[in-house]
Amino acid sequence: MIKKLIGKSPTLLKQLLKLKSITPIKMARYAKQNTNIYAKLYKDNPLTNFETLPLLKKTIISISSPYDFLSKKEEKKVAVYGETSGSTGNPTPSFYTETEYLGSIVMSRIS
C-alpha cells in the first residue's frame, strides 16, 4: 500500500524521508526557537544531548499562559480561544482557527 502511494507521489516520499530524519534533539531545537515555554525552559541548555534536557513540570504548566505552548506560526492562526469549565481540575484550553470555528457552527446546526 505504501509503495503504491509513494510511486504515485514523489513528494510524499520526500516528506516521509524528511520526517524520518527529525531527531528528538531537532524537535527540541524547533520548540526552543518557536515556542515561549520551551525558549524559557531550554534557555541555558545548548541542546546537544536530548537526555540532559530539563523536564517540563506540572508547576511550570500551571503558571504558564496556554499561548506559551503554541508555536509562533500557529499562534497567528488562532481566531477563537476557549476553555472548559475545569470541573475536574484546571480548565483545558482550546484553540480554533477561523475554519475550525465556522465548521463547528455548521456541524452544531446539522446535528
mmCIF file of N, CA, C and O in Angstrom, residues 11-101:
data_model
loop_
_atom_site.group_PDB
_atom_site.id
_atom_site.type_symbol
_atom_site.label_atom_id
_atom_site.label_comp_id
_atom_site.label_asym_id
_atom_site.label_seq_id
_atom_site.Cartn_x
_atom_site.Cartn_y
_atom_site.Cartn_z
ATOM 1 N N THR A 11 6.695 13.516 -4.073
ATOM 2 C CA THR A 11 6.785 14.460 -2.958
ATOM 3 C C THR A 11 6.436 13.784 -1.637
ATOM 4 O O THR A 11 6.971 14.153 -0.599
ATOM 5 N N LEU A 12 5.571 12.783 -1.671
ATOM 6 C CA LEU A 12 5.246 12.041 -0.452
ATOM 7 C C LEU A 12 6.488 11.319 0.053
ATOM 8 O O LEU A 12 6.763 11.321 1.252
ATOM 9 N N LEU A 13 7.249 10.730 -0.837
ATOM 10 C CA LEU A 13 8.490 10.060 -0.448
ATOM 11 C C LEU A 13 9.441 11.063 0.198
ATOM 12 O O LEU A 13 10.024 10.785 1.238
ATOM 13 N N LYS A 14 9.575 12.240 -0.381
ATOM 14 C CA LYS A 14 10.441 13.270 0.186
ATOM 15 C C LYS A 14 9.970 13.669 1.582
ATOM 16 O O LYS A 14 10.770 13.854 2.495
ATOM 17 N N GLN A 15 8.652 13.798 1.746
ATOM 18 C CA GLN A 15 8.099 14.175 3.052
ATOM 19 C C GLN A 15 8.363 13.082 4.093
ATOM 20 O O GLN A 15 8.707 13.376 5.234
ATOM 21 N N LEU A 16 8.193 11.820 3.699
ATOM 22 C CA LEU A 16 8.445 10.711 4.621
ATOM 23 C C LEU A 16 9.917 10.653 5.031
ATOM 24 O O LEU A 16 10.235 10.444 6.197
ATOM 25 N N LEU A 17 10.806 10.842 4.068
ATOM 26 C CA LEU A 17 12.233 10.839 4.379
ATOM 27 C C LEU A 17 12.594 12.012 5.282
ATOM 28 O O LEU A 17 13.420 11.881 6.181
ATOM 29 N N LYS A 18 11.973 13.145 5.062
ATOM 30 C CA LYS A 18 12.222 14.315 5.899
ATOM 31 C C LYS A 18 11.766 14.039 7.336
ATOM 32 O O LYS A 18 12.470 14.351 8.294
ATOM 33 N N LEU A 19 10.583 13.448 7.492
ATOM 34 C CA LEU A 19 10.082 13.117 8.829
ATOM 35 C C LEU A 19 10.997 12.129 9.533
ATOM 36 O O LEU A 19 11.245 12.235 10.727
ATOM 37 N N LYS A 20 11.495 11.159 8.777
ATOM 38 C CA LYS A 20 12.369 10.141 9.362
ATOM 39 C C LYS A 20 13.663 10.759 9.880
ATOM 40 O O LYS A 20 14.260 10.267 10.817
ATOM 41 N N SER A 21 14.095 11.859 9.272
ATOM 42 C CA SER A 21 15.357 12.487 9.665
ATOM 43 C C SER A 21 15.212 13.412 10.873
ATOM 44 O O SER A 21 16.195 13.948 11.364
ATOM 45 N N ILE A 22 13.998 13.621 11.363
ATOM 46 C CA ILE A 22 13.796 14.506 12.510
ATOM 47 C C ILE A 22 14.121 13.733 13.790
ATOM 48 O O ILE A 22 13.452 12.780 14.141
ATOM 49 N N THR A 23 15.145 14.185 14.466
ATOM 50 C CA THR A 23 15.567 13.541 15.704
ATOM 51 C C THR A 23 14.939 14.265 16.894
ATOM 52 O O THR A 23 14.499 15.414 16.760
ATOM 53 N N PRO A 24 14.922 13.630 18.048
ATOM 54 C CA PRO A 24 14.382 14.313 19.234
ATOM 55 C C PRO A 24 15.094 15.638 19.535
ATOM 56 O O PRO A 24 14.451 16.611 19.918
ATOM 57 N N ILE A 25 16.392 15.709 19.317
ATOM 58 C CA ILE A 25 17.110 16.958 19.605
ATOM 59 C C ILE A 25 16.723 18.037 18.601
ATOM 60 O O ILE A 25 16.626 19.216 18.953
ATOM 61 N N LYS A 26 16.435 17.651 17.352
ATOM 62 C CA LYS A 26 15.960 18.626 16.367
ATOM 63 C C LYS A 26 14.577 19.151 16.762
ATOM 64 O O LYS A 26 14.280 20.335 16.596
ATOM 65 N N MET A 27 13.726 18.272 17.304
ATOM 66 C CA MET A 27 12.412 18.710 17.770
ATOM 67 C C MET A 27 12.557 19.689 18.934
ATOM 68 O O MET A 27 11.841 20.686 19.011
ATOM 69 N N ALA A 28 13.498 19.403 19.828
ATOM 70 C CA ALA A 28 13.730 20.294 20.970
ATOM 71 C C ALA A 28 14.225 21.656 20.494
ATOM 72 O O ALA A 28 13.804 22.694 21.012
ATOM 73 N N ARG A 29 15.111 21.670 19.499
ATOM 74 C CA ARG A 29 15.598 22.942 18.951
ATOM 75 C C ARG A 29 14.455 23.735 18.319
ATOM 76 O O ARG A 29 14.367 24.949 18.491
ATOM 77 N N TYR A 30 13.609 23.048 17.575
ATOM 78 C CA TYR A 30 12.456 23.718 16.971
ATOM 79 C C TYR A 30 11.564 24.318 18.058
ATOM 80 O O TYR A 30 11.136 25.465 17.961
ATOM 81 N N ALA A 31 11.298 23.527 19.102
ATOM 82 C CA ALA A 31 10.445 24.010 20.195
ATOM 83 C C ALA A 31 11.058 25.233 20.875
ATOM 84 O O ALA A 31 10.366 26.201 21.176
ATOM 85 N N LYS A 32 12.369 25.211 21.083
ATOM 86 C CA LYS A 32 13.045 26.349 21.720
ATOM 87 C C LYS A 32 12.944 27.607 20.856
ATOM 88 O O LYS A 32 12.730 28.703 21.365
ATOM 89 N N GLN A 33 13.083 27.438 19.548
ATOM 90 C CA GLN A 33 13.056 28.584 18.640
ATOM 91 C C GLN A 33 11.649 29.107 18.380
ATOM 92 O O GLN A 33 11.483 30.266 18.014
ATOM 93 N N ASN A 34 10.635 28.260 18.573
ATOM 94 C CA ASN A 34 9.292 28.638 18.118
ATOM 95 C C ASN A 34 8.209 28.713 19.183
ATOM 96 O O ASN A 34 7.075 29.052 18.862
ATOM 97 N N THR A 35 8.518 28.374 20.425
ATOM 98 C CA THR A 35 7.510 28.494 21.484
ATOM 99 C C THR A 35 8.105 29.211 22.695
ATOM 100 O O THR A 35 9.281 29.054 23.007
ATOM 101 N N ASN A 36 7.291 29.980 23.350
ATOM 102 C CA ASN A 36 7.752 30.720 24.529
ATOM 103 C C ASN A 36 8.122 29.790 25.677
ATOM 104 O O ASN A 36 9.109 30.016 26.369
ATOM 105 N N ILE A 37 7.324 28.758 25.888
ATOM 106 C CA ILE A 37 7.554 27.883 27.042
ATOM 107 C C ILE A 37 8.897 27.162 26.946
ATOM 108 O O ILE A 37 9.654 27.084 27.903
ATOM 109 N N TYR A 38 9.216 26.640 25.757
ATOM 110 C CA TYR A 38 10.481 25.911 25.609
ATOM 111 C C TYR A 38 11.669 26.864 25.461
ATOM 112 O O TYR A 38 12.788 26.513 25.819
ATOM 113 N N ALA A 39 11.437 28.068 24.971
ATOM 114 C CA ALA A 39 12.511 29.066 24.946
ATOM 115 C C ALA A 39 12.961 29.359 26.377
ATOM 116 O O ALA A 39 14.163 29.467 26.654
ATOM 117 N N LYS A 40 12.007 29.454 27.292
ATOM 118 C CA LYS A 40 12.333 29.691 28.703
ATOM 119 C C LYS A 40 12.964 28.448 29.332
ATOM 120 O O LYS A 40 13.964 28.540 30.037
ATOM 121 N N LEU A 41 12.365 27.290 29.090
ATOM 122 C CA LEU A 41 12.817 26.051 29.716
ATOM 123 C C LEU A 41 14.229 25.660 29.274
ATOM 124 O O LEU A 41 15.026 25.196 30.079
ATOM 125 N N TYR A 42 14.534 25.854 28.002
ATOM 126 C CA TYR A 42 15.831 25.442 27.449
ATOM 127 C C TYR A 42 16.817 26.605 27.337
ATOM 128 O O TYR A 42 17.846 26.480 26.690
ATOM 129 N N LYS A 43 16.503 27.723 27.961
ATOM 130 C CA LYS A 43 17.286 28.955 27.837
ATOM 131 C C LYS A 43 18.793 28.721 28.012
ATOM 132 O O LYS A 43 19.596 29.182 27.219
ATOM 133 N N ASP A 44 19.190 28.001 29.028
ATOM 134 C CA ASP A 44 20.605 27.813 29.341
ATOM 135 C C ASP A 44 21.143 26.464 28.879
ATOM 136 O O ASP A 44 22.215 26.054 29.300
ATOM 137 N N ASN A 45 20.401 25.785 28.016
ATOM 138 C CA ASN A 45 20.813 24.459 27.561
ATOM 139 C C ASN A 45 21.290 24.540 26.106
ATOM 140 O O ASN A 45 20.584 25.071 25.256
ATOM 141 N N PRO A 46 22.481 23.991 25.808
ATOM 142 C CA PRO A 46 22.983 24.059 24.431
ATOM 143 C C PRO A 46 22.262 23.123 23.457
ATOM 144 O O PRO A 46 22.507 23.184 22.254
ATOM 145 N N LEU A 47 21.387 22.290 23.949
ATOM 146 C CA LEU A 47 20.608 21.359 23.121
ATOM 147 C C LEU A 47 21.490 20.450 22.267
ATOM 148 O O LEU A 47 21.322 20.325 21.067
ATOM 149 N N THR A 48 22.424 19.807 22.935
ATOM 150 C CA THR A 48 23.289 18.853 22.237
ATOM 151 C C THR A 48 22.968 17.405 22.608
ATOM 152 O O THR A 48 23.288 16.503 21.866
ATOM 153 N N ASN A 49 22.334 17.217 23.754
ATOM 154 C CA ASN A 49 22.014 15.864 24.205
ATOM 155 C C ASN A 49 20.580 15.849 24.738
ATOM 156 O O ASN A 49 20.287 16.451 25.765
ATOM 157 N N PHE A 50 19.725 15.129 24.055
ATOM 158 C CA PHE A 50 18.308 15.090 24.422
ATOM 159 C C PHE A 50 18.095 14.591 25.849
ATOM 160 O O PHE A 50 17.222 15.070 26.551
ATOM 161 N N GLU A 51 18.899 13.648 26.271
ATOM 162 C CA GLU A 51 18.716 13.044 27.597
ATOM 163 C C GLU A 51 19.031 13.996 28.748
ATOM 164 O O GLU A 51 18.658 13.737 29.885
ATOM 165 N N THR A 52 19.692 15.113 28.462
ATOM 166 C CA THR A 52 20.020 16.064 29.529
ATOM 167 C C THR A 52 19.059 17.252 29.572
ATOM 168 O O THR A 52 19.246 18.158 30.379
ATOM 169 N N LEU A 53 18.044 17.245 28.718
ATOM 170 C CA LEU A 53 17.099 18.360 28.710
ATOM 171 C C LEU A 53 16.267 18.382 29.985
ATOM 172 O O LEU A 53 15.875 17.330 30.498
ATOM 173 N N PRO A 54 15.966 19.571 30.488
ATOM 174 C CA PRO A 54 15.098 19.645 31.664
ATOM 175 C C PRO A 54 13.672 19.222 31.304
ATOM 176 O O PRO A 54 13.223 19.428 30.180
ATOM 177 N N LEU A 55 12.998 18.633 32.253
ATOM 178 C CA LEU A 55 11.616 18.197 32.046
ATOM 179 C C LEU A 55 10.652 19.348 32.279
ATOM 180 O O LEU A 55 10.877 20.196 33.147
ATOM 181 N N LEU A 56 9.594 19.346 31.532
ATOM 182 C CA LEU A 56 8.531 20.329 31.721
ATOM 183 C C LEU A 56 7.653 19.825 32.856
ATOM 184 O O LEU A 56 6.983 18.805 32.726
ATOM 185 N N LYS A 57 7.660 20.521 33.957
ATOM 186 C CA LYS A 57 6.934 20.072 35.147
ATOM 187 C C LYS A 57 5.560 20.709 35.225
ATOM 188 O O LYS A 57 5.315 21.784 34.682
ATOM 189 N N LYS A 58 4.678 20.038 35.931
ATOM 190 C CA LYS A 58 3.295 20.486 36.072
ATOM 191 C C LYS A 58 3.211 21.890 36.674
ATOM 192 O O LYS A 58 2.348 22.679 36.290
ATOM 193 N N THR A 59 4.113 22.217 37.589
ATOM 194 C CA THR A 59 4.084 23.556 38.198
ATOM 195 C C THR A 59 4.340 24.638 37.155
ATOM 196 O O THR A 59 3.725 25.699 37.203
ATOM 197 N N ILE A 60 5.234 24.356 36.201
ATOM 198 C CA ILE A 60 5.512 25.323 35.130
ATOM 199 C C ILE A 60 4.289 25.458 34.227
ATOM 200 O O ILE A 60 3.912 26.558 33.831
ATOM 201 N N ILE A 61 3.673 24.327 33.926
ATOM 202 C CA ILE A 61 2.483 24.337 33.068
ATOM 203 C C ILE A 61 1.371 25.162 33.714
ATOM 204 O O ILE A 61 0.724 25.967 33.058
ATOM 205 N N SER A 62 1.180 24.976 35.017
ATOM 206 C CA SER A 62 0.063 25.637 35.698
ATOM 207 C C SER A 62 0.220 27.155 35.788
ATOM 208 O O SER A 62 -0.775 27.865 35.898
ATOM 209 N N ILE A 63 1.441 27.664 35.747
ATOM 210 C CA ILE A 63 1.629 29.115 35.841
ATOM 211 C C ILE A 63 1.862 29.769 34.476
ATOM 212 O O ILE A 63 2.084 30.975 34.394
ATOM 213 N N SER A 64 1.813 28.975 33.421
ATOM 214 C CA SER A 64 2.072 29.489 32.073
ATOM 215 C C SER A 64 0.774 29.788 31.338
ATOM 216 O O SER A 64 -0.258 29.179 31.596
ATOM 217 N N SER A 65 0.862 30.710 30.412
ATOM 218 C CA SER A 65 -0.269 31.006 29.536
ATOM 219 C C SER A 65 -0.418 29.880 28.521
ATOM 220 O O SER A 65 0.586 29.361 28.030
ATOM 221 N N PRO A 66 -1.633 29.498 28.183
ATOM 222 C CA PRO A 66 -1.806 28.476 27.145
ATOM 223 C C PRO A 66 -1.147 28.878 25.822
ATOM 224 O O PRO A 66 -0.680 28.027 25.076
ATOM 225 N N TYR A 67 -1.073 30.164 25.566
ATOM 226 C CA TYR A 67 -0.436 30.643 24.337
ATOM 227 C C TYR A 67 1.069 30.367 24.316
ATOM 228 O O TYR A 67 1.684 30.320 23.260
ATOM 229 N N ASP A 68 1.680 30.186 25.494
ATOM 230 C CA ASP A 68 3.111 29.883 25.557
ATOM 231 C C ASP A 68 3.449 28.549 24.899
ATOM 232 O O ASP A 68 4.590 28.307 24.533
ATOM 233 N N PHE A 69 2.465 27.672 24.764
ATOM 234 C CA PHE A 69 2.702 26.343 24.206
ATOM 235 C C PHE A 69 2.516 26.289 22.692
ATOM 236 O O PHE A 69 2.892 25.320 22.051
ATOM 237 N N LEU A 70 1.921 27.314 22.124
ATOM 238 C CA LEU A 70 1.706 27.348 20.677
ATOM 239 C C LEU A 70 2.963 27.838 19.975
ATOM 240 O O LEU A 70 3.644 28.729 20.466
ATOM 241 N N SER A 71 3.226 27.271 18.810
ATOM 242 C CA SER A 71 4.338 27.808 18.019
ATOM 243 C C SER A 71 3.931 29.175 17.496
ATOM 244 O O SER A 71 2.743 29.485 17.373
ATOM 245 N N LYS A 72 4.911 29.989 17.204
ATOM 246 C CA LYS A 72 4.638 31.345 16.717
ATOM 247 C C LYS A 72 3.803 31.302 15.439
ATOM 248 O O LYS A 72 2.918 32.132 15.238
ATOM 249 N N LYS A 73 4.061 30.304 14.600
ATOM 250 C CA LYS A 73 3.308 30.141 13.351
ATOM 251 C C LYS A 73 1.833 29.832 13.637
ATOM 252 O O LYS A 73 0.940 30.417 13.034
ATOM 253 N N GLU A 74 1.572 28.921 14.557
ATOM 254 C CA GLU A 74 0.193 28.525 14.869
ATOM 255 C C GLU A 74 -0.550 29.596 15.648
ATOM 256 O O GLU A 74 -1.751 29.757 15.503
ATOM 257 N N GLU A 75 0.153 30.342 16.478
ATOM 258 C CA GLU A 75 -0.485 31.390 17.276
ATOM 259 C C GLU A 75 -1.174 32.418 16.383
ATOM 260 O O GLU A 75 -2.235 32.933 16.706
ATOM 261 N N LYS A 76 -0.579 32.683 15.227
ATOM 262 C CA LYS A 76 -1.146 33.658 14.297
ATOM 263 C C LYS A 76 -2.457 33.175 13.684
ATOM 264 O O LYS A 76 -3.247 33.974 13.210
ATOM 265 N N LYS A 77 -2.695 31.874 13.705
ATOM 266 C CA LYS A 77 -3.892 31.303 13.096
ATOM 267 C C LYS A 77 -5.089 31.259 14.049
ATOM 268 O O LYS A 77 -6.207 30.994 13.632
ATOM 269 N N VAL A 78 -4.868 31.499 15.344
ATOM 270 C CA VAL A 78 -5.935 31.388 16.331
ATOM 271 C C VAL A 78 -6.972 32.491 16.133
ATOM 272 O O VAL A 78 -6.651 33.666 16.132
ATOM 273 N N ALA A 79 -8.216 32.077 15.943
ATOM 274 C CA ALA A 79 -9.317 33.036 15.799
ATOM 275 C C ALA A 79 -10.166 33.071 17.065
ATOM 276 O O ALA A 79 -10.690 34.112 17.445
ATOM 277 N N VAL A 80 -10.298 31.908 17.718
ATOM 278 C CA VAL A 80 -11.141 31.803 18.910
ATOM 279 C C VAL A 80 -10.402 30.979 19.958
ATOM 280 O O VAL A 80 -9.807 29.941 19.654
ATOM 281 N N TYR A 81 -10.434 31.454 21.186
ATOM 282 C CA TYR A 81 -9.854 30.725 22.307
ATOM 283 C C TYR A 81 -10.964 30.451 23.309
ATOM 284 O O TYR A 81 -11.784 31.322 23.596
ATOM 285 N N GLY A 82 -10.993 29.238 23.823
ATOM 286 C CA GLY A 82 -11.984 28.890 24.836
ATOM 287 C C GLY A 82 -11.394 27.916 25.828
ATOM 288 O O GLY A 82 -10.327 27.351 25.606
ATOM 289 N N GLU A 83 -12.084 27.731 26.936
ATOM 290 C CA GLU A 83 -11.652 26.785 27.960
ATOM 291 C C GLU A 83 -12.833 25.989 28.466
ATOM 292 O O GLU A 83 -13.965 26.472 28.441
ATOM 293 N N THR A 84 -12.539 24.773 28.937
ATOM 294 C CA THR A 84 -13.575 24.009 29.624
ATOM 295 C C THR A 84 -13.808 24.667 30.971
ATOM 296 O O THR A 84 -13.048 25.544 31.385
ATOM 297 N N SER A 85 -14.815 24.219 31.689
ATOM 298 C CA SER A 85 -15.120 24.820 32.987
ATOM 299 C C SER A 85 -14.112 24.436 34.056
ATOM 300 O O SER A 85 -14.026 25.083 35.094
ATOM 301 N N GLY A 86 -13.353 23.384 33.821
ATOM 302 C CA GLY A 86 -12.372 22.958 34.800
ATOM 303 C C GLY A 86 -12.976 22.196 35.958
ATOM 304 O O GLY A 86 -12.418 22.162 37.046
ATOM 305 N N SER A 87 -14.097 21.548 35.722
ATOM 306 C CA SER A 87 -14.795 20.852 36.808
ATOM 307 C C SER A 87 -13.980 19.700 37.407
ATOM 308 O O SER A 87 -14.195 19.319 38.538
ATOM 309 N N THR A 88 -13.038 19.149 36.657
ATOM 310 C CA THR A 88 -12.208 18.062 37.196
ATOM 311 C C THR A 88 -10.812 18.545 37.557
ATOM 312 O O THR A 88 -9.901 17.760 37.743
ATOM 313 N N GLY A 89 -10.624 19.843 37.671
ATOM 314 C CA GLY A 89 -9.306 20.404 37.975
ATOM 315 C C GLY A 89 -9.142 21.715 37.254
ATOM 316 O O GLY A 89 -10.010 22.576 37.305
ATOM 317 N N ASN A 90 -8.044 21.860 36.558
ATOM 318 C CA ASN A 90 -7.790 23.087 35.804
ATOM 319 C C ASN A 90 -8.541 23.076 34.480
ATOM 320 O O ASN A 90 -8.722 22.023 33.870
ATOM 321 N N PRO A 91 -8.957 24.247 34.002
ATOM 322 C CA PRO A 91 -9.613 24.313 32.697
ATOM 323 C C PRO A 91 -8.683 23.836 31.581
ATOM 324 O O PRO A 91 -7.476 24.030 31.658
ATOM 325 N N THR A 92 -9.244 23.220 30.575
ATOM 326 C CA THR A 92 -8.470 22.774 29.419
ATOM 327 C C THR A 92 -8.627 23.800 28.306
ATOM 328 O O THR A 92 -9.746 24.102 27.899
ATOM 329 N N PRO A 93 -7.506 24.337 27.828
ATOM 330 C CA PRO A 93 -7.593 25.334 26.764
ATOM 331 C C PRO A 93 -7.908 24.703 25.407
ATOM 332 O O PRO A 93 -7.540 23.560 25.148
ATOM 333 N N SER A 94 -8.587 25.455 24.572
ATOM 334 C CA SER A 94 -8.883 25.033 23.202
ATOM 335 C C SER A 94 -8.662 26.209 22.276
ATOM 336 O O SER A 94 -9.145 27.312 22.530
ATOM 337 N N PHE A 95 -7.955 25.963 21.204
ATOM 338 C CA PHE A 95 -7.681 26.989 20.206
ATOM 339 C C PHE A 95 -8.354 26.584 18.907
ATOM 340 O O PHE A 95 -8.326 25.423 18.526
ATOM 341 N N TYR A 96 -8.958 27.530 18.230
ATOM 342 C CA TYR A 96 -9.633 27.250 16.965
ATOM 343 C C TYR A 96 -9.210 28.247 15.902
ATOM 344 O O TYR A 96 -9.155 29.453 16.163
ATOM 345 N N THR A 97 -8.943 27.731 14.708
ATOM 346 C CA THR A 97 -8.740 28.618 13.567
ATOM 347 C C THR A 97 -10.123 29.075 13.120
ATOM 348 O O THR A 97 -11.147 28.524 13.548
ATOM 349 N N GLU A 98 -10.181 30.039 12.247
ATOM 350 C CA GLU A 98 -11.470 30.514 11.756
ATOM 351 C C GLU A 98 -12.238 29.382 11.073
ATOM 352 O O GLU A 98 -13.438 29.217 11.289
ATOM 353 N N THR A 99 -11.531 28.575 10.283
ATOM 354 C CA THR A 99 -12.174 27.463 9.579
ATOM 355 C C THR A 99 -12.747 26.444 10.556
ATOM 356 O O THR A 99 -13.870 25.978 10.383
ATOM 357 N N GLU A 100 -11.993 26.104 11.596
ATOM 358 C CA GLU A 100 -12.467 25.140 12.586
ATOM 359 C C GLU A 100 -13.686 25.676 13.333
ATOM 360 O O GLU A 100 -14.653 24.946 13.570
ATOM 361 N N TYR A 101 -13.637 26.944 13.692
ATOM 362 C CA TYR A 101 -14.743 27.549 14.419
ATOM 363 C C TYR A 101 -16.016 27.558 13.573
ATOM 364 O O TYR A 101 -17.080 27.151 14.023
#
